[in-house]
Amino acid sequence: MKIQATCRTCGRKFLLSQIGEDSDAPGRCPFCGAHFAKQYSTVLVDAVRDAENAATYFAHALSGLDSLETGFEIDYDALLAEISARVGHSASGNVA
């Protein structure tokens, strides 16, 4: 699953995979070239990969639940609010 972010320097949206280890400029904005987490560039690249892999796994697991006739309905609004709270942002804030 691709995760979208916004550069705080130029304000443009990009996919985190665009700053990952396979990008032309890992750890930099693909549009303005701003460095993201300069002191942690290696950690950043690993964290991008881990976050996208975890998001893919999470979405797949939820899709699996949805495909079953469970007799319940998942409250996705509450789930997204909880995820947002756990990563330190309000539900209407910085989670894309």
mmCIF file of C-alpha atoms in Angstrom, residues 4-85:
data_model
loop_
_atom_site.group_PDB
_atom_site.id
_atom_site.type_symbol
_atom_site.label_atom_id
_atom_site.label_comp_id
_atom_site.label_asym_id
_atom_site.label_seq_id
_atom_site.Cartn_x
_atom_site.Cartn_y
_atom_site.Cartn_z
ATOM 1 C CA GLN A 4 1.006 9.755 0.668
ATOM 2 C CA ALA A 5 2.783 12.636 2.412
ATOM 3 C CA THR A 6 3.221 16.390 1.906
ATOM 4 C CA CYS A 7 6.599 18.148 1.797
ATOM 5 C CA ARG A 8 6.765 20.860 4.464
ATOM 6 C CA THR A 9 9.132 22.869 2.250
ATOM 7 C CA CYS A 10 7.339 23.009 -1.123
ATOM 8 C CA GLY A 11 3.879 21.813 -0.057
ATOM 9 C CA ARG A 12 3.627 19.172 -2.795
ATOM 10 C CA LYS A 13 2.183 15.730 -2.196
ATOM 11 C CA PHE A 14 4.259 12.630 -2.945
ATOM 12 C CA LEU A 15 4.269 8.922 -2.202
ATOM 13 C CA LEU A 16 6.671 7.771 0.500
ATOM 14 C CA SER A 17 7.989 5.174 -1.940
ATOM 15 C CA GLN A 18 9.337 8.117 -3.957
ATOM 16 C CA ILE A 19 11.834 8.807 -1.163
ATOM 17 C CA GLY A 20 12.634 5.183 -0.358
ATOM 18 C CA GLU A 21 15.694 3.114 -1.159
ATOM 19 C CA ASP A 22 14.696 2.604 -4.811
ATOM 20 C CA SER A 23 14.225 6.318 -5.507
ATOM 21 C CA ASP A 24 16.640 8.582 -7.381
ATOM 22 C CA ALA A 25 17.287 10.606 -4.225
ATOM 23 C CA PRO A 26 16.469 8.578 -1.092
ATOM 24 C CA GLY A 27 15.368 10.741 1.817
ATOM 25 C CA ARG A 28 14.736 13.841 -0.326
ATOM 26 C CA CYS A 29 11.620 15.522 -1.684
ATOM 27 C CA PRO A 30 11.132 14.322 -5.280
ATOM 28 C CA PHE A 31 10.086 17.857 -6.295
ATOM 29 C CA CYS A 32 12.171 20.438 -4.420
ATOM 30 C CA GLY A 33 15.003 18.207 -3.165
ATOM 31 C CA ALA A 34 14.524 19.108 0.508
ATOM 32 C CA HIS A 35 16.224 16.647 2.868
ATOM 33 C CA PHE A 36 13.871 14.730 5.134
ATOM 34 C CA ALA A 37 15.287 13.690 8.522
ATOM 35 C CA LYS A 38 18.894 14.418 7.473
ATOM 36 C CA GLN A 39 20.391 12.847 10.580
ATOM 37 C CA TYR A 40 18.313 9.711 10.101
ATOM 38 C CA SER A 41 18.406 9.106 6.337
ATOM 39 C CA THR A 42 19.172 5.382 6.636
ATOM 40 C CA VAL A 43 16.551 4.927 9.343
ATOM 41 C CA LEU A 44 14.057 6.951 7.263
ATOM 42 C CA VAL A 45 14.453 4.733 4.202
ATOM 43 C CA ASP A 46 13.947 1.606 6.333
ATOM 44 C CA ALA A 47 10.957 3.159 8.121
ATOM 45 C CA VAL A 48 9.312 4.051 4.783
ATOM 46 C CA ARG A 49 9.645 0.453 3.608
ATOM 47 C CA ASP A 50 8.404 -0.929 6.933
ATOM 48 C CA ALA A 51 5.395 1.431 7.056
ATOM 49 C CA GLU A 52 4.297 0.601 3.515
ATOM 50 C CA ASN A 53 4.714 -3.145 4.106
ATOM 51 C CA ALA A 54 2.765 -2.933 7.374
ATOM 52 C CA ALA A 55 -0.016 -0.906 5.719
ATOM 53 C CA THR A 56 -0.287 -3.499 2.947
ATOM 54 C CA TYR A 57 -0.478 -6.343 5.478
ATOM 55 C CA PHE A 58 -3.028 -4.451 7.595
ATOM 56 C CA ALA A 59 -5.273 -3.700 4.594
ATOM 57 C CA HIS A 60 -5.032 -7.328 3.459
ATOM 58 C CA ALA A 61 -5.995 -8.597 6.922
ATOM 59 C CA LEU A 62 -9.004 -6.261 7.097
ATOM 60 C CA SER A 63 -10.044 -7.265 3.593
ATOM 61 C CA GLY A 64 -9.925 -10.878 4.730
ATOM 62 C CA LEU A 65 -12.232 -10.072 7.645
ATOM 63 C CA ASP A 66 -14.619 -8.205 5.345
ATOM 64 C CA SER A 67 -14.807 -11.190 3.007
ATOM 65 C CA LEU A 68 -16.106 -13.435 5.803
ATOM 66 C CA GLU A 69 -19.723 -13.563 6.882
ATOM 67 C CA THR A 70 -18.867 -12.591 10.446
ATOM 68 C CA GLY A 71 -22.158 -11.111 11.591
ATOM 69 C CA PHE A 72 -20.455 -7.848 12.528
ATOM 70 C CA GLU A 73 -19.373 -4.689 10.761
ATOM 71 C CA ILE A 74 -15.991 -3.080 11.344
ATOM 72 C CA ASP A 75 -16.199 0.575 12.405
ATOM 73 C CA TYR A 76 -13.613 1.971 10.009
ATOM 74 C CA ASP A 77 -14.111 5.568 11.162
ATOM 75 C CA ALA A 78 -13.235 4.574 14.732
ATOM 76 C CA LEU A 79 -10.345 2.451 13.474
ATOM 77 C CA LEU A 80 -8.877 5.334 11.480
ATOM 78 C CA ALA A 81 -9.321 7.688 14.449
ATOM 79 C CA GLU A 82 -7.490 5.200 16.699
ATOM 80 C CA ILE A 83 -4.652 4.809 14.204
ATOM 81 C CA SER A 84 -4.393 8.571 13.916
ATOM 82 C CA ALA A 85 -4.290 8.974 17.702
#
